[in-house]
Amino acid sequence: MEHIRTPKVENVHMIDRLTPRKSTAGTLYLSSTHTIFVENSEARKETWVLHSLVYNVERLPTNPSGSPLLIRCKNFHVYRLLIPQEKDCLDVLASLTRLSRPECYGELFCFSFNPNLDKELREKAWGFIDLKAEFSRMGIPSNLWHVTAANHEYRLCETYPSELFVPKSAFPAVIVGSAKFRSRGRLPVLSYFHRDTSASICRSSQPLSGFSARSADDEQMLHAIMKSNPVSELMYVVDTRPKLNAMANRATGKGYENEDHYTNIKLQFVGIENIHVMRSSQQKLVDVGELPAPSMSDFLWGLENSGWLKHIKAVLDAGVFIAKAVAEDGVSVLVHCSDGWDRTAQACSLASVLLDPYYRTIKGLMVLIEKDWVSFGHKFSHRYAHLDGDPKEVSPVMDQFLECVWQLMQQFPCAFEFNERFLIQLHTHIYSCQYGNFIGNCQKERRDLRLQERTHSLWPHLWENRAEYTNPLYRTDHSQTQGVLKPLTTAYCFKFWKGMYGHADKSVASHQSPADCLNAVREESQQLEEELSAHQEVPRETDAGQETCPTEGEENFRGEEEDQQAV
Amino acid sequence: MEFAELIKTPRVDGVVLHRPFMPTVEGTLCLTGHHLILSSRQDNTEELWLLHANIDSIEKRFIGSLGTIIVKCKDLRVIQLDIPGMEECLNIASSIEALSTLDSVSLMYPFFYRPLFEVIEDGWQLFVPEEAFKDLESMTDEWRLSEVNKDFSVCPSYPSLLTVPKDIDDESLCKAASFRHGGRFPVLSYYHKKNGMVMMRAAQPLTGTNGRRCKEDEKLINATLCAGKRGYIIDTRTVAVAQQAKARGGGFEQEANYPQWRRIHKAVERSNVLQESLIKLVEACNDQSHSMDRWLSKLEASNWQSNVKEILTTACLAAQCIDREGASVLVHGTEGTDSTLQVTSLAQIILDPACRTIRGFEVLIEREWLQAGHPFQQRCAQSAYSNGKPRSEAPVFLLFLDCVWQILRQFPCSFQFNENFLIMLFEHAYASQFGTFLGNSVAERLKLLLSQKTVSLWSWVNRPQELERFLNPLYEPNNLVIWPSVAPQSLLLWEGVFLRWNRSSKCLDEANQEMVHIIEYNKELQNKVNSLRRQLAQLETEDGPLQTP
């Protein structure tokens, strides 16, 4: 509370950018967690903005009607306020600037957020996603893959989960040796096992190969992975970086696998740019959305200039390459980038979405994010600026993954159980710090923060509200739901994601949503089904339903029958 | 003339057909007077029946004695035929070229086509001006139906019956006509029932460089204003273009002579520019090798989406003047047969729920495009693959359909028809077995005896078994004015037309089927429940209330 200089400002106006005349007057409140705007109108409509979702606050020059304040959010919402007194505006600015940049984990909203769950329920909620169960769904452990205790207490790799799945044929010494030869100890381990072909997707960081270094253990580790797919004599190593970047890394003693040193590997670069390029690309895209009254050319030129869709295509192309190798060629793939926690997570998880229908369900996507992102040490708190820190660590890595899934939904409208709203909700919570799931940068950090005792889990909350996130066109027995997705990745298949980036303006919002209409229809159908089955529980009604004009005698007879039943 | 003279080789065996996203078919290629047919003579394999009129251009290539003909169609499809034998290939190519560029309208397929269905409702009678006027009369008595153009001498591109202000006599109309480009004097386009405001359309006034004026023209449009009210003139051209038009005898309404009107200039492109835009767009869509940057820059450079935005913006402006400002509107560009019609017809879709039904939309096309004298035959003579110098070809109608699709996409529950209906109209405007889009005006159509010698598109479309394909399952009649967003991010590329042949539509079709399925299942359940409820009610009245313990 010590950061709030002014808890309440009256006569503030919320301004609609496109139609400034349509501003609404109200009172602005600052709480320790939210900025709240309450309209003066009869309805007392409230707008709540979470401090942790605030990206930045900007004050525009004071004009005769007051001091304008711009609040830009991490979910791309923009609020325009007009505050009558300059002093109040400065106070709000200073308060919000400080409140939106927590300096330590303890200040985060998740530690004060209390949805009134008792201790037992909270613990149960944290068990909602069970990664062991997920591996066993894939058929792991098996006669070729098993869990290793090598990373117990995170002694091998701080940023990996404590339980790792590796080939049975890889001896402990090989595991340790391989970890030593990989950047930050992130050795090759199993991410996804494809039952139909026995091919696997493994992940790691880059090898410490420099210009000539090699490690017999690492070479054996890759060989063991290849051998864990008995039918294949080959294995792909997908380096998700542009080749030039990978080569540059050799000068610092890192780099990529030398094909001559490893038996039967095929190296493939897929050219996803680094986090800095992505950060500036997204900023340019957001700027396009903020252009005042852009022409079509402004918009298309801005879209091109941002490079955003080009990057989205690169990420999806990586996923498509891996999925094809696994499903069509039956070849195992090791995926890495530099550290193996950004591009690697994107590529592995997208390939999994393409390969496995389970990850296209609501629960499945949660499991996938928990596995490929949370447990494998994607640096959520750094990437999504949970704390006031190094701006160079911030990058929309997860945003891109979610967008790739959205682009897939455009091509395969019946293939996903969830809808766009689910993706947007996930995006918001990755930034919001309201739940504990995405706090910290790796499993160890989360354990040390005792998040499971001190915060709540997002997943059960989303699951309870799944009706809101369901795609009406999804049917488990639909052909699109089954098997491997093979999307087209021609440039023209990629669209600007209006639902994510286009809501800086209310007037641009969709007028009618077919999905909402269909959901309403489906809900009604369900009620009708219930009503029908209620009628049909009485045998008389089953028959009567098929007859148009029953004779009087029968009618009476049946009437009696029903009376008896009712008693 | 006999078609046989043009067909040098009527059939070739062993021809291989390649189509994107479809398996290749080997079979016999046959040329008839109006069709290119490829038949595999196997059961269950799809045959290709292509109207020669649908062929926009062809290219031939040879590798040894194997010839290849690339056929580029007006519906934007590109197919490839591999023909063994150089001579056969050359013969086929030159035959197709001759047959697809016949000059005489009366040789077109609609004059030869005999429907295999019974015409229940004659589409040529879909729109009867007298009946439309009766509807208008029930709402207002300020208009009359004039026969001044009954022999098409006052305005050759107008129909014979025109709705004009009651107080303006035919003599004044003739004078006003002589003051407007092509004789297109201001006539009623739309009456807004809600507030009695009207939309009129015309061609540019012939003010010329010395500022000619015409009292009758002024009186004519002033007659549509209520006392003390101002109206809006929406000129679809920029001020600069309108100024330049003066030098060629055209011009715009001077404030001094039309003090009760406020003139607004917009920048809807002229038809020749639109053709260029279409060619560039289709070229960009057909190149699969484009990188993302190149694709977006080519899309931008084609200007197609800008044209969509400009037309929609202008239509919204017209609708806004009428509905929000409560003012009457006069719309014109230069000739009043292209951009003017785009704007007046789109404004009606925004304002009038009736235009969003199938019937209403057909009537709109009949009234605002066919009768209003949009030169379909000239505009649709060639499509995006024409290599010759464009004469008067222009995708004016296609752009209108694209704009309708944009509104449909933003209001998916407010239209009785679906996207397929719009695509079908695009196809038939360019090549058809029906006579509806032949000719350039009512006068030409009468001369060609189209209503006697050809079948109307509407006779076919309005049969229940055909209509089914065009119904929007989400349709809920909506009596409101619908305001589309014209922000660039709200306007999408019309994939159903421009990427139709460049990707498989299987998954999207499945999604549509699923949608239909969900809604039909709901209807089925409703019927069942209703009939059960009825029976229950019946039982209760017959037996007295059921006793519940």
Coordinates of C-alpha atoms in Angstrom, one line a residue, chain A residues 289 294-297 299-301 303-304 309-310 313 410-414 472-473 475 478-480 488 490-492 494-496 498 502 507-508 511-512 514 517-518 521-522 524-525 528-529 531-532 535 540-541 544-545 547 555-556 562-563 566-567, chain B residues 21 285 288 290-293 295-297 299-300 303 305-306 309 410-414 474 478 483-485 487-491 495 499 502-503 507-508 510-511 514-515 518-519 521-522 525-526 528-529 531-533 535-536 539 542-543 546-547 549:
Chain A
G289 CA -2.5 -1.8 -34.1
P294 CA -4.5 3.6 -40.7
S295 CA -5.1 3.1 -44.4
M296 CA -5.0 -0.4 -45.9
S297 CA -1.5 0.2 -47.1
F299 CA -1.7 -1.6 -42.2
L300 CA -0.3 -4.1 -44.7
W301 CA 3.0 -2.4 -44.9
L303 CA 2.4 -5.9 -40.9
E304 CA 5.1 -6.8 -43.4
L309 CA 4.0 -13.4 -39.5
K310 CA 7.3 -14.4 -41.0
K313 CA 5.7 -19.2 -40.1
Q410 CA -8.0 -21.4 -38.8
Q411 CA -7.0 -24.3 -41.1
F412 CA -8.5 -27.1 -39.1
P413 CA -11.7 -25.6 -37.5
C414 CA -13.0 -28.9 -36.2
P472 CA -18.7 -26.1 -30.8
L473 CA -17.4 -27.7 -34.0
R475 CA -16.4 -33.8 -32.0
H478 CA -14.6 -36.3 -36.3
S479 CA -11.9 -37.2 -38.9
Q480 CA -10.1 -33.9 -38.4
L488 CA -0.2 -25.7 -45.4
T490 CA 2.4 -21.0 -47.6
A491 CA 2.7 -17.4 -46.8
Y492 CA -0.9 -16.6 -47.6
F494 CA -1.1 -16.9 -42.1
K495 CA -3.4 -14.2 -40.8
F496 CA -3.2 -11.3 -38.5
K498 CA -7.3 -9.9 -34.6
G502 CA -6.9 -6.1 -32.7
S507 CA -15.3 -0.6 -32.5
V508 CA -13.1 -3.1 -34.3
H511 CA -20.1 -8.0 -34.2
Q512 CA -21.4 -11.5 -34.2
P514 CA -20.6 -17.9 -35.2
C517 CA -24.2 -18.7 -31.8
L518 CA -23.4 -22.4 -32.2
V521 CA -27.6 -23.8 -30.1
R522 CA -25.7 -26.7 -28.7
E524 CA -30.2 -25.6 -26.1
S525 CA -30.0 -28.9 -27.8
L528 CA -33.9 -30.4 -25.3
E529 CA -32.2 -33.8 -25.1
E531 CA -36.3 -32.9 -21.7
L532 CA -36.8 -35.6 -24.3
H535 CA -40.3 -37.7 -21.3
R540 CA -45.9 -44.4 -22.9
E541 CA -44.2 -41.3 -24.2
A544 CA -46.8 -41.7 -28.3
G545 CA -43.9 -39.7 -29.8
E547 CA -47.8 -41.7 -33.3
E555 CA -54.9 -43.2 -24.8
N556 CA -56.8 -44.0 -21.7
E562 CA -48.5 -43.7 -16.3
D563 CA -50.4 -43.1 -13.1
A566 CA -45.8 -42.3 -11.0
V567 CA -47.0 -43.9 -7.8
Chain B
F21 CA -5.2 -30.6 -54.8
C285 CA -2.1 -15.4 -54.8
Q288 CA 3.2 -20.3 -53.7
H290 CA 6.5 -16.2 -52.1
S291 CA 8.2 -15.5 -48.8
M292 CA 6.0 -13.8 -46.2
D293 CA 7.5 -10.4 -46.9
W295 CA 3.5 -12.0 -50.2
L296 CA 2.4 -9.1 -48.0
S297 CA 4.1 -6.5 -50.2
L299 CA -0.9 -8.0 -51.5
E300 CA -0.4 -4.4 -50.6
N303 CA -4.4 -2.4 -53.8
Q305 CA -7.9 -4.6 -50.2
S306 CA -7.7 -0.8 -50.3
K309 CA -12.0 -0.5 -47.9
Q410 CA -18.8 -9.5 -39.8
F411 CA -22.5 -10.4 -39.4
P412 CA -22.6 -14.1 -39.9
C413 CA -26.1 -14.4 -38.5
S414 CA -27.7 -11.6 -40.5
L474 CA -26.9 -19.3 -38.8
N478 CA -32.4 -9.1 -38.0
W483 CA -22.6 -1.1 -39.5
P484 CA -19.6 -3.0 -40.7
S485 CA -16.1 -2.1 -39.4
A487 CA -10.7 -0.8 -40.1
P488 CA -8.0 -2.5 -42.2
Q489 CA -7.7 -5.4 -39.7
S490 CA -11.4 -6.1 -40.0
L491 CA -11.2 -6.6 -43.8
E495 CA -10.1 -16.7 -49.6
L499 CA -7.3 -18.8 -52.7
N502 CA -4.6 -22.8 -54.1
R503 CA -5.5 -24.8 -51.0
C507 CA -11.4 -29.0 -43.6
L508 CA -13.3 -25.7 -44.1
E510 CA -16.2 -30.1 -43.0
A511 CA -16.6 -27.2 -40.6
E514 CA -20.6 -29.6 -38.8
M515 CA -22.3 -26.3 -38.4
I518 CA -25.5 -28.9 -35.2
I519 CA -28.3 -26.6 -36.2
Y521 CA -30.0 -31.6 -35.0
N522 CA -31.3 -28.7 -32.8
L525 CA -35.0 -32.0 -31.2
Q526 CA -37.2 -28.9 -31.1
K528 CA -39.7 -33.7 -31.2
V529 CA -40.1 -31.8 -28.0
S531 CA -44.8 -32.6 -30.6
L532 CA -44.4 -34.3 -27.2
R533 CA -45.5 -31.1 -25.4
Q535 CA -49.5 -34.4 -27.0
L536 CA -49.0 -34.0 -23.3
L539 CA -53.7 -35.7 -22.9
E542 CA -58.8 -34.9 -22.5
D543 CA -58.1 -36.8 -19.3
L546 CA -52.5 -35.9 -14.5
Q547 CA -52.2 -36.6 -10.9
P549 CA -48.5 -37.8 -5.9

